[in-house]
mmCIF file of C-alpha atoms in Angstrom:
data_model
loop_
_atom_site.group_PDB
_atom_site.id
_atom_site.type_symbol
_atom_site.label_atom_id
_atom_site.label_comp_id
_atom_site.label_asym_id
_atom_site.label_seq_id
_atom_site.Cartn_x
_atom_site.Cartn_y
_atom_site.Cartn_z
ATOM 1 C CA MET K 1 121.817 67.035 140.121
ATOM 2 C CA THR K 2 118.604 67.658 138.202
ATOM 3 C CA PRO K 3 115.894 65.113 139.079
ATOM 4 C CA THR K 4 114.509 63.078 136.181
ATOM 5 C CA THR K 5 110.932 62.123 135.613
ATOM 6 C CA GLU K 6 109.780 59.003 133.797
ATOM 7 C CA THR K 7 106.522 59.179 131.886
ATOM 8 C CA MET K 8 104.669 56.106 130.555
ATOM 9 C CA VAL K 9 102.697 56.810 127.371
ATOM 10 C CA GLY K 10 99.811 54.401 126.625
ATOM 11 C CA ILE K 11 99.428 53.514 122.949
ATOM 12 C CA GLY K 12 96.465 51.196 123.351
ATOM 13 C CA GLY K 13 95.482 48.768 120.619
ATOM 14 C CA ALA K 14 97.463 50.595 117.939
ATOM 15 C CA ALA K 15 100.529 48.601 118.946
ATOM 16 C CA ASP K 16 98.918 45.409 117.653
ATOM 17 C CA SER K 17 98.798 44.435 114.010
ATOM 18 C CA THR K 18 95.334 44.998 112.569
ATOM 19 C CA ASP K 19 94.107 44.012 109.141
ATOM 20 C CA MET K 20 92.446 46.600 106.944
ATOM 21 C CA VAL K 21 90.340 45.937 103.860
ATOM 22 C CA LEU K 22 91.094 48.259 100.957
ATOM 23 C CA ASN K 23 89.044 48.359 97.768
ATOM 24 C CA ILE K 24 90.903 49.348 94.619
ATOM 25 C CA GLY K 25 88.274 50.242 92.040
ATOM 26 C CA PRO K 26 85.879 49.564 90.511
ATOM 27 C CA GLN K 27 86.924 52.944 89.095
ATOM 28 C CA HIS K 28 90.683 53.293 89.040
ATOM 29 C CA PRO K 29 93.011 54.536 86.294
ATOM 30 C CA SER K 30 95.325 51.536 86.530
ATOM 31 C CA THR K 31 92.684 48.838 86.094
ATOM 32 C CA HIS K 32 92.188 49.045 82.286
ATOM 33 C CA GLY K 33 88.451 49.236 82.814
ATOM 34 C CA VAL K 34 86.006 48.499 85.594
ATOM 35 C CA LEU K 35 87.842 46.033 87.830
ATOM 36 C CA ARG K 36 87.706 45.878 91.611
ATOM 37 C CA LEU K 37 90.463 44.465 93.781
ATOM 38 C CA LYS K 38 89.606 43.642 97.379
ATOM 39 C CA LEU K 39 92.867 43.780 99.319
ATOM 40 C CA VAL K 40 93.466 42.823 102.930
ATOM 41 C CA LEU K 41 96.404 44.797 104.332
ATOM 42 C CA ASP K 42 98.695 44.415 107.301
ATOM 43 C CA GLY K 43 100.160 47.882 107.422
ATOM 44 C CA GLU K 44 101.465 48.509 103.906
ATOM 45 C CA ARG K 45 101.776 44.835 103.034
ATOM 46 C CA ILE K 46 99.080 42.918 101.199
ATOM 47 C CA THR K 47 98.089 39.683 102.917
ATOM 48 C CA ARG K 48 95.191 38.663 100.689
ATOM 49 C CA ALA K 49 93.873 39.770 97.302
ATOM 50 C CA GLU K 50 90.607 38.985 95.560
ATOM 51 C CA PRO K 51 89.763 40.217 92.055
ATOM 52 C CA VAL K 52 86.064 41.086 91.930
ATOM 53 C CA ILE K 53 84.840 40.923 88.352
ATOM 54 C CA GLY K 54 81.567 41.242 86.474
ATOM 55 C CA TYR K 55 81.025 45.014 86.343
ATOM 56 C CA MET K 56 81.293 44.969 82.525
ATOM 57 C CA HIS K 57 79.449 41.708 81.900
ATOM 58 C CA ARG K 58 77.302 42.021 78.754
ATOM 59 C CA GLY K 59 76.134 38.445 78.336
ATOM 60 C CA ALA K 60 77.908 37.982 74.998
ATOM 61 C CA GLU K 61 77.901 34.195 75.239
ATOM 62 C CA LYS K 62 74.111 34.159 75.697
ATOM 63 C CA LEU K 63 73.653 36.647 72.867
ATOM 64 C CA PHE K 64 75.630 34.330 70.563
ATOM 65 C CA GLU K 65 72.669 31.952 70.779
ATOM 66 C CA ALA K 66 70.299 34.545 69.314
ATOM 67 C CA ARG K 67 72.511 35.689 66.414
ATOM 68 C CA ASP K 68 73.319 33.885 63.184
ATOM 69 C CA TYR K 69 76.841 32.932 62.146
ATOM 70 C CA ARG K 70 77.410 36.250 60.407
ATOM 71 C CA GLN K 71 76.144 38.377 63.283
ATOM 72 C CA ILE K 72 78.141 36.722 66.068
ATOM 73 C CA ILE K 73 81.337 38.147 64.581
ATOM 74 C CA MET K 74 80.203 41.604 65.690
ATOM 75 C CA LEU K 75 79.726 40.413 69.287
ATOM 76 C CA ALA K 76 83.005 38.498 69.362
ATOM 77 C CA ASN K 77 85.304 41.316 68.298
ATOM 78 C CA ARG K 78 84.386 43.605 71.194
ATOM 79 C CA HIS K 79 85.365 41.792 74.390
ATOM 80 C CA ASP K 80 89.082 42.609 73.992
ATOM 81 C CA TRP K 81 88.744 45.936 72.234
ATOM 82 C CA LEU K 82 92.490 46.071 71.584
ATOM 83 C CA SER K 83 92.464 42.749 69.686
ATOM 84 C CA ALA K 84 89.288 43.002 67.635
ATOM 85 C CA PHE K 85 90.618 41.364 64.468
ATOM 86 C CA SER K 86 92.053 38.419 66.400
ATOM 87 C CA ASN K 87 88.755 37.959 68.258
ATOM 88 C CA GLU K 88 86.839 37.761 64.989
ATOM 89 C CA LEU K 89 89.363 35.287 63.677
ATOM 90 C CA GLY K 90 88.763 32.676 66.365
ATOM 91 C CA VAL K 91 85.018 32.639 65.745
ATOM 92 C CA VAL K 92 85.246 32.232 61.978
ATOM 93 C CA LEU K 93 87.900 29.508 62.355
ATOM 94 C CA ALA K 94 85.538 27.558 64.622
ATOM 95 C CA VAL K 95 82.606 27.927 62.214
ATOM 96 C CA GLU K 96 84.760 27.012 59.205
ATOM 97 C CA ARG K 97 85.964 23.916 61.044
ATOM 98 C CA MET K 98 82.354 22.890 61.685
ATOM 99 C CA LEU K 99 81.544 23.382 58.014
ATOM 100 C CA GLY K 100 84.691 21.606 56.815
ATOM 101 C CA MET K 101 85.390 24.696 54.740
ATOM 102 C CA GLU K 102 88.739 25.426 53.105
ATOM 103 C CA VAL K 103 89.623 29.119 52.873
ATOM 104 C CA PRO K 104 91.394 30.532 49.775
ATOM 105 C CA GLU K 105 95.168 30.873 50.167
ATOM 106 C CA ARG K 106 95.035 34.613 49.628
ATOM 107 C CA ALA K 107 92.629 34.955 52.542
ATOM 108 C CA VAL K 108 94.848 32.794 54.776
ATOM 109 C CA TRP K 109 97.915 34.994 54.250
ATOM 110 C CA THR K 110 95.936 38.229 54.507
ATOM 111 C CA ARG K 111 94.383 37.081 57.774
ATOM 112 C CA THR K 112 97.830 36.253 59.140
ATOM 113 C CA LEU K 113 99.139 39.669 58.125
ATOM 114 C CA LEU K 114 96.249 41.561 59.705
ATOM 115 C CA ALA K 115 96.418 39.446 62.863
ATOM 116 C CA GLU K 116 100.076 40.421 63.341
ATOM 117 C CA LEU K 117 99.367 44.100 62.681
ATOM 118 C CA ASN K 118 96.594 43.862 65.280
ATOM 119 C CA ARG K 119 99.095 42.233 67.671
ATOM 120 C CA VAL K 120 101.428 45.205 67.295
ATOM 121 C CA LEU K 121 98.552 47.634 67.912
ATOM 122 C CA ASN K 122 97.596 45.767 71.074
ATOM 123 C CA HIS K 123 101.141 45.617 72.423
ATOM 124 C CA LEU K 124 101.895 49.254 71.683
ATOM 125 C CA MET K 125 99.027 50.278 73.936
ATOM 126 C CA PHE K 126 100.520 48.377 76.875
ATOM 127 C CA LEU K 127 104.087 49.423 76.056
ATOM 128 C CA GLY K 128 102.923 53.017 76.438
ATOM 129 C CA SER K 129 100.379 52.705 79.244
ATOM 130 C CA TYR K 130 102.471 50.568 81.598
ATOM 131 C CA PRO K 131 105.225 53.185 82.094
ATOM 132 C CA LEU K 132 102.429 55.758 82.490
ATOM 133 C CA GLU K 133 101.059 53.813 85.453
ATOM 134 C CA LEU K 134 104.519 53.957 87.041
ATOM 135 C CA GLY K 135 104.752 57.729 86.587
ATOM 136 C CA GLY K 136 106.451 58.029 83.184
ATOM 137 C CA ILE K 137 104.172 59.998 80.868
ATOM 138 C CA THR K 138 106.435 60.251 77.796
ATOM 139 C CA PRO K 139 106.259 56.695 76.333
ATOM 140 C CA VAL K 140 102.482 56.761 75.876
ATOM 141 C CA PHE K 141 102.787 59.656 73.411
ATOM 142 C CA TYR K 142 105.242 57.663 71.305
ATOM 143 C CA ALA K 143 103.026 54.581 71.550
ATOM 144 C CA PHE K 144 100.007 56.451 70.242
ATOM 145 C CA ARG K 145 102.045 57.943 67.419
ATOM 146 C CA GLU K 146 103.074 54.481 66.254
ATOM 147 C CA ARG K 147 99.575 53.123 66.759
ATOM 148 C CA GLU K 148 98.181 55.866 64.564
ATOM 149 C CA VAL K 149 100.486 54.878 61.700
ATOM 150 C CA LEU K 150 99.213 51.299 61.800
ATOM 151 C CA GLN K 151 95.617 52.291 62.537
ATOM 152 C CA ASN K 152 95.588 54.218 59.271
ATOM 153 C CA VAL K 153 96.345 51.138 57.170
ATOM 154 C CA MET K 154 93.943 48.961 59.179
ATOM 155 C CA GLU K 155 91.208 51.564 58.774
ATOM 156 C CA GLU K 156 91.864 51.808 55.045
ATOM 157 C CA VAL K 157 91.496 48.083 54.492
ATOM 158 C CA SER K 158 88.485 47.491 56.767
ATOM 159 C CA GLY K 159 86.740 50.807 57.330
ATOM 160 C CA GLY K 160 86.990 50.474 61.128
ATOM 161 C CA ARG K 161 89.489 51.854 63.614
ATOM 162 C CA MET K 162 88.860 49.463 66.511
ATOM 163 C CA HIS K 163 86.099 47.034 65.529
ATOM 164 C CA TYR K 164 87.166 46.003 62.069
ATOM 165 C CA MET K 165 84.412 43.501 61.150
ATOM 166 C CA PHE K 166 86.616 42.363 58.257
ATOM 167 C CA ASN K 167 86.570 38.600 58.801
ATOM 168 C CA ARG K 168 83.838 36.527 57.217
ATOM 169 C CA VAL K 169 83.070 32.826 57.383
ATOM 170 C CA GLY K 170 85.017 31.566 54.392
ATOM 171 C CA GLY K 171 87.558 34.383 54.168
ATOM 172 C CA LEU K 172 87.516 38.161 54.355
ATOM 173 C CA LYS K 173 84.987 40.833 53.458
ATOM 174 C CA GLU K 174 86.842 41.969 50.334
ATOM 175 C CA ASP K 175 90.285 42.088 48.747
ATOM 176 C CA LEU K 176 92.963 44.591 49.689
ATOM 177 C CA PRO K 177 92.709 48.069 48.108
ATOM 178 C CA ALA K 178 95.034 48.880 45.216
ATOM 179 C CA GLY K 179 98.442 49.978 46.506
ATOM 180 C CA TRP K 180 97.574 49.061 50.086
ATOM 181 C CA ALA K 181 100.421 46.547 50.449
ATOM 182 C CA THR K 182 102.972 49.254 49.636
ATOM 183 C CA ARG K 183 101.473 51.598 52.215
ATOM 184 C CA ALA K 184 101.326 48.823 54.797
ATOM 185 C CA ARG K 185 104.990 47.958 54.212
ATOM 186 C CA ALA K 186 105.937 51.621 54.674
ATOM 187 C CA ALA K 187 103.909 51.775 57.906
ATOM 188 C CA VAL K 188 105.632 48.667 59.299
ATOM 189 C CA ALA K 189 109.046 50.084 58.408
ATOM 190 C CA ALA K 190 108.204 53.431 60.034
ATOM 191 C CA VAL K 191 107.102 51.812 63.281
ATOM 192 C CA ARG K 192 110.111 49.492 63.378
ATOM 193 C CA SER K 193 112.518 52.411 62.878
ATOM 194 C CA ARG K 194 111.184 54.109 66.023
ATOM 195 C CA MET K 195 110.844 51.137 68.358
ATOM 196 C CA ASP K 196 114.164 52.038 70.004
ATOM 197 C CA VAL K 197 112.120 54.524 72.039
ATOM 198 C CA PHE K 198 110.877 51.620 74.132
ATOM 199 C CA ASP K 199 114.199 49.769 74.076
ATOM 200 C CA ASP K 200 116.135 52.789 75.316
ATOM 201 C CA LEU K 201 113.697 55.247 76.897
ATOM 202 C CA VAL K 202 111.793 52.648 78.924
ATOM 203 C CA LEU K 203 113.973 49.578 79.387
ATOM 204 C CA GLY K 204 117.058 51.746 79.759
ATOM 205 C CA ASN K 205 115.453 53.853 82.491
ATOM 206 C CA GLU K 206 116.850 53.024 85.929
ATOM 207 C CA ILE K 207 113.673 54.102 87.720
ATOM 208 C CA PHE K 208 111.544 51.823 85.533
ATOM 209 C CA ARG K 209 113.913 48.918 86.143
ATOM 210 C CA GLY K 210 113.962 49.650 89.858
ATOM 211 C CA ARG K 211 110.165 49.548 90.036
ATOM 212 C CA THR K 212 109.831 46.325 88.040
ATOM 213 C CA ARG K 213 112.871 44.072 88.554
ATOM 214 C CA GLY K 214 112.156 41.366 91.112
ATOM 215 C CA VAL K 215 108.625 42.652 91.676
ATOM 216 C CA GLY K 216 105.594 40.412 91.271
ATOM 217 C CA ALA K 217 107.411 37.222 90.279
ATOM 218 C CA LEU K 218 105.008 34.569 88.964
ATOM 219 C CA ALA K 219 106.217 30.971 89.255
ATOM 220 C CA ALA K 220 105.814 28.581 86.325
ATOM 221 C CA ARG K 221 103.725 26.233 88.480
ATOM 222 C CA ASP K 222 101.213 29.032 89.069
ATOM 223 C CA VAL K 223 101.118 29.726 85.338
ATOM 224 C CA HIS K 224 99.993 26.135 84.799
ATOM 225 C CA SER K 225 97.628 26.153 87.787
ATOM 226 C CA TYR K 226 95.710 29.218 86.646
ATOM 227 C CA GLY K 227 95.901 28.651 82.902
ATOM 228 C CA VAL K 228 97.914 31.821 82.338
ATOM 229 C CA SER K 229 99.083 32.235 78.747
ATOM 230 C CA GLY K 230 100.656 34.668 76.299
ATOM 231 C CA PRO K 231 103.626 36.923 77.092
ATOM 232 C CA ILE K 232 102.873 36.697 80.830
ATOM 233 C CA ALA K 233 103.329 32.915 80.810
ATOM 234 C CA ARG K 234 106.417 33.066 78.595
ATOM 235 C CA ALA K 235 107.987 35.610 80.979
ATOM 236 C CA SER K 236 107.844 32.858 83.631
ATOM 237 C CA GLY K 237 109.693 30.379 81.419
ATOM 238 C CA VAL K 238 106.655 28.580 79.969
ATOM 239 C CA ASP K 239 107.728 28.069 76.361
ATOM 240 C CA PHE K 240 104.359 27.730 74.625
ATOM 241 C CA ASP K 241 102.933 29.545 71.618
ATOM 242 C CA LEU K 242 100.094 28.141 69.532
ATOM 243 C CA ARG K 243 101.456 29.760 66.384
ATOM 244 C CA ARG K 244 104.490 27.464 66.623
ATOM 245 C CA ASP K 245 103.207 24.483 68.621
ATOM 246 C CA GLU K 246 99.827 24.009 66.912
ATOM 247 C CA PRO K 247 100.006 26.176 63.785
ATOM 248 C CA TYR K 248 96.927 27.698 62.203
ATOM 249 C CA LEU K 249 96.504 30.174 59.335
ATOM 250 C CA ALA K 250 99.918 30.514 57.615
ATOM 251 C CA TYR K 251 102.079 30.228 60.756
ATOM 252 C CA GLY K 252 103.240 26.749 59.796
ATOM 253 C CA GLU K 253 105.141 28.331 56.885
ATOM 254 C CA LEU K 254 106.596 31.139 59.004
ATOM 255 C CA GLY K 255 108.681 29.014 61.352
ATOM 256 C CA ASP K 256 111.925 30.650 60.235
ATOM 257 C CA VAL K 257 110.564 34.123 61.139
ATOM 258 C CA LEU K 258 108.445 33.356 64.195
ATOM 259 C CA GLU K 259 110.386 33.738 67.434
ATOM 260 C CA VAL K 260 108.943 32.673 70.782
ATOM 261 C CA VAL K 261 110.649 34.849 73.405
ATOM 262 C CA THR K 262 110.842 33.607 76.979
ATOM 263 C CA ARG K 263 112.339 34.777 80.242
ATOM 264 C CA GLN K 264 112.910 32.894 83.481
ATOM 265 C CA GLU K 265 112.490 35.645 86.082
ATOM 266 C CA GLY K 266 108.683 35.909 85.844
ATOM 267 C CA ASP K 267 108.699 39.452 87.266
ATOM 268 C CA CYS K 268 107.193 42.688 85.963
ATOM 269 C CA LEU K 269 110.346 43.528 84.020
ATOM 270 C CA ALA K 270 110.413 40.122 82.314
ATOM 271 C CA ARG K 271 106.767 40.525 81.273
ATOM 272 C CA PHE K 272 107.496 43.905 79.713
ATOM 273 C CA GLU K 273 110.582 42.527 77.938
ATOM 274 C CA CYS K 274 108.560 39.646 76.464
ATOM 275 C CA LEU K 275 105.859 42.022 75.284
ATOM 276 C CA LEU K 276 108.417 44.304 73.630
ATOM 277 C CA ALA K 277 110.281 41.429 71.954
ATOM 278 C CA GLN K 278 106.986 40.012 70.698
ATOM 279 C CA THR K 279 106.170 43.396 69.142
ATOM 280 C CA HIS K 280 109.459 43.392 67.229
ATOM 281 C CA ASN K 281 108.765 39.865 65.993
ATOM 282 C CA ALA K 282 105.195 40.702 64.947
ATOM 283 C CA LEU K 283 106.573 43.432 62.683
ATOM 284 C CA ASP K 284 108.933 40.884 61.115
ATOM 285 C CA LEU K 285 106.037 38.456 60.597
ATOM 286 C CA ALA K 286 103.986 41.218 58.955
ATOM 287 C CA ASP K 287 106.824 41.851 56.486
ATOM 288 C CA ALA K 288 107.071 38.132 55.719
ATOM 289 C CA CYS K 289 103.322 37.988 55.030
ATOM 290 C CA LEU K 290 103.560 41.003 52.720
ATOM 291 C CA ASP K 291 106.380 39.277 50.832
ATOM 292 C CA ARG K 292 104.295 36.142 50.415
ATOM 293 C CA LEU K 293 101.185 38.052 49.308
ATOM 294 C CA ALA K 294 103.250 39.786 46.635
ATOM 295 C CA GLU K 295 104.152 36.353 45.198
ATOM 296 C CA LEU K 296 100.593 35.009 45.121
ATOM 297 C CA PRO K 297 98.670 35.177 41.837
ATOM 298 C CA PRO K 298 95.327 37.017 41.811
ATOM 299 C CA GLY K 299 92.554 34.921 43.267
ATOM 300 C CA PRO K 300 89.466 34.889 45.479
ATOM 301 C CA ILE K 301 89.558 36.284 49.003
ATOM 302 C CA ASN K 302 86.511 34.393 50.282
ATOM 303 C CA GLN K 303 84.095 31.560 49.623
ATOM 304 C CA ARG K 304 80.617 32.054 48.247
ATOM 305 C CA LEU K 305 78.116 31.271 51.002
ATOM 306 C CA PRO K 306 74.424 30.347 50.911
ATOM 307 C CA LYS K 307 71.895 33.016 51.816
ATOM 308 C CA VAL K 308 71.131 31.201 55.071
ATOM 309 C CA LEU K 309 74.234 29.658 56.636
ATOM 310 C CA LYS K 310 73.687 26.638 58.872
ATOM 311 C CA ALA K 311 76.430 24.652 60.573
ATOM 312 C CA PRO K 312 75.925 20.868 60.740
ATOM 313 C CA GLU K 313 74.991 19.304 64.051
ATOM 314 C CA GLY K 314 78.007 18.632 66.252
ATOM 315 C CA HIS K 315 80.657 20.475 68.236
ATOM 316 C CA THR K 316 84.204 21.724 67.744
ATOM 317 C CA TYR K 317 86.887 23.726 69.502
ATOM 318 C CA ALA K 318 89.188 26.300 67.950
ATOM 319 C CA TRP K 319 91.891 28.238 69.743
ATOM 320 C CA THR K 320 94.204 31.027 68.719
ATOM 321 C CA GLU K 321 97.279 32.780 70.088
ATOM 322 C CA ASN K 322 95.712 36.169 70.692
ATOM 323 C CA PRO K 323 97.907 39.149 71.626
ATOM 324 C CA LEU K 324 97.109 38.689 75.344
ATOM 325 C CA GLY K 325 97.234 34.898 75.329
ATOM 326 C CA ILE K 326 95.160 31.889 74.325
ATOM 327 C CA ASN K 327 91.559 32.437 73.264
ATOM 328 C CA GLY K 328 89.373 29.361 72.879
ATOM 329 C CA TYR K 329 86.013 28.960 71.161
ATOM 330 C CA TYR K 330 83.844 25.921 71.925
ATOM 331 C CA LEU K 331 81.051 25.792 69.378
ATOM 332 C CA VAL K 332 78.027 23.505 69.673
ATOM 333 C CA SER K 333 75.552 23.343 66.792
ATOM 334 C CA LYS K 334 72.116 21.727 66.487
ATOM 335 C CA GLY K 335 72.046 22.275 62.744
ATOM 336 C CA GLU K 336 70.371 25.677 62.948
ATOM 337 C CA LYS K 337 71.462 29.075 61.649
ATOM 338 C CA THR K 338 72.432 30.165 65.162
ATOM 339 C CA PRO K 339 74.900 28.473 67.551
ATOM 340 C CA TYR K 340 73.328 26.270 70.213
ATOM 341 C CA ARG K 341 76.262 27.258 72.447
ATOM 342 C CA LEU K 342 79.452 29.230 71.905
ATOM 343 C CA LYS K 343 81.694 29.243 74.959
ATOM 344 C CA LEU K 344 84.498 31.781 74.945
ATOM 345 C CA ARG K 345 87.746 31.146 76.787
ATOM 346 C CA SER K 346 89.416 34.545 77.028
ATOM 347 C CA ALA K 347 93.067 35.129 77.898
ATOM 348 C CA SER K 348 92.505 37.991 80.350
ATOM 349 C CA TYR K 349 90.054 36.000 82.487
ATOM 350 C CA ASN K 350 92.642 33.354 83.363
ATOM 351 C CA ASN K 351 95.561 35.754 83.547
ATOM 352 C CA ILE K 352 93.913 38.024 86.114
ATOM 353 C CA GLN K 353 93.122 35.136 88.473
ATOM 354 C CA ALA K 354 96.847 34.804 89.154
ATOM 355 C CA LEU K 355 96.670 38.061 91.138
ATOM 356 C CA THR K 356 95.508 36.013 94.125
ATOM 357 C CA GLU K 357 98.991 34.448 94.117
ATOM 358 C CA LEU K 358 101.003 37.460 92.963
ATOM 359 C CA LEU K 359 99.804 40.202 95.297
ATOM 360 C CA PRO K 360 99.975 38.635 98.800
ATOM 361 C CA GLY K 361 103.271 39.500 100.450
ATOM 362 C CA THR K 362 103.892 42.566 98.297
ATOM 363 C CA LEU K 363 103.632 46.237 99.228
ATOM 364 C CA VAL K 364 100.698 48.437 98.269
ATOM 365 C CA ALA K 365 103.200 50.644 96.426
ATOM 366 C CA ASP K 366 104.029 47.711 94.122
ATOM 367 C CA MET K 367 100.404 46.782 93.498
ATOM 368 C CA VAL K 368 99.965 49.065 90.488
ATOM 369 C CA ALA K 369 103.263 47.871 88.991
ATOM 370 C CA ILE K 370 102.125 44.240 89.253
ATOM 371 C CA LEU K 371 98.580 44.916 88.082
ATOM 372 C CA GLY K 372 99.713 46.859 85.017
ATOM 373 C CA SER K 373 102.188 44.142 84.036
ATOM 374 C CA MET K 374 99.383 41.586 83.690
ATOM 375 C CA PHE K 375 98.371 43.254 80.379
ATOM 376 C CA PHE K 376 94.622 42.608 80.531
ATOM 377 C CA VAL K 377 91.468 44.197 79.168
ATOM 378 C CA VAL K 378 88.494 44.066 81.543
ATOM 379 C CA GLY K 379 85.993 43.435 78.751
ATOM 380 C CA ASP K 380 88.017 40.309 77.992
ATOM 381 C CA ILE K 381 87.492 39.191 81.599
ATOM 382 C CA ASP K 382 83.781 39.843 81.910
ATOM 383 C CA LYS K 383 82.683 39.043 78.317
#
């Protein structure tokens, strides 16, 4: 019989669980800008997550105090560079409310139309970039093709591709170009006809569904705790949309077209589904606005303003349903030509805070899937 030998191998401290701190960013392709995530790991599982923000801070709120009511529009439209028109809109609504100014009906419907086209542009970027972060490169090419179709009509009407600077206190910069409505309707129809790419190619992909279903579920109570809004909140069953629940612009007359899509799962897949459904509905709203504009008689697109515009002393708050969620604008005036204070409540800032609840307990491999499904822009966080 062959003798056997037993050997004891010492593995030292490696047998014990040890926490490791991992920094994701501040330069990382999945962070939509300069964001840093400080993760504490136990093996491959995240035990604690802390978003570290401020790398893109430009002091916009302080600069508002040194710009007049025409100039602050330029600062406001840049924090969420995918939603520039909507950002401008919130500022002018706040100033108009302070002034007690009524905007011409033609401007109201045109603003609503352009806000929905801007919503589609914003969502298309995330509909293409999110699959890219999970390893699927094809959808982003389709997304940019559709974005280009809509960018062309937005550029024609405003002169800008990203920072439109088309809103003015009292209305819009100028009326729509001749024949523009026909070209805009054709662009909306073209984009709608090809949206099945995302319905079939992305949502119908078993790998995409496997990476997103049941991953990063956000509870409704955490939505309320962190002030999360937009499609992320509605994916967790929070049925709230300012366009329906506190209408502004022409949304009060679009109740039969406006659809607020919700899901109950609150996971990455539900967030993507809400974003996609909201894109479909935004195209329908754009068509409805074009129909209404065609019925309106010719008229002014803005109000005549004094050479020096001063808001009366006081304060007001305006909020809008931006593509990424609720944006709020708290305006304080001392009766001067510049705001005394203009506080900006951006959607991305609140939404990203929920990562402290979402990431703990998940695997590092799922971190990018969760992060990408939060649909944020870092400039909108740092302001």
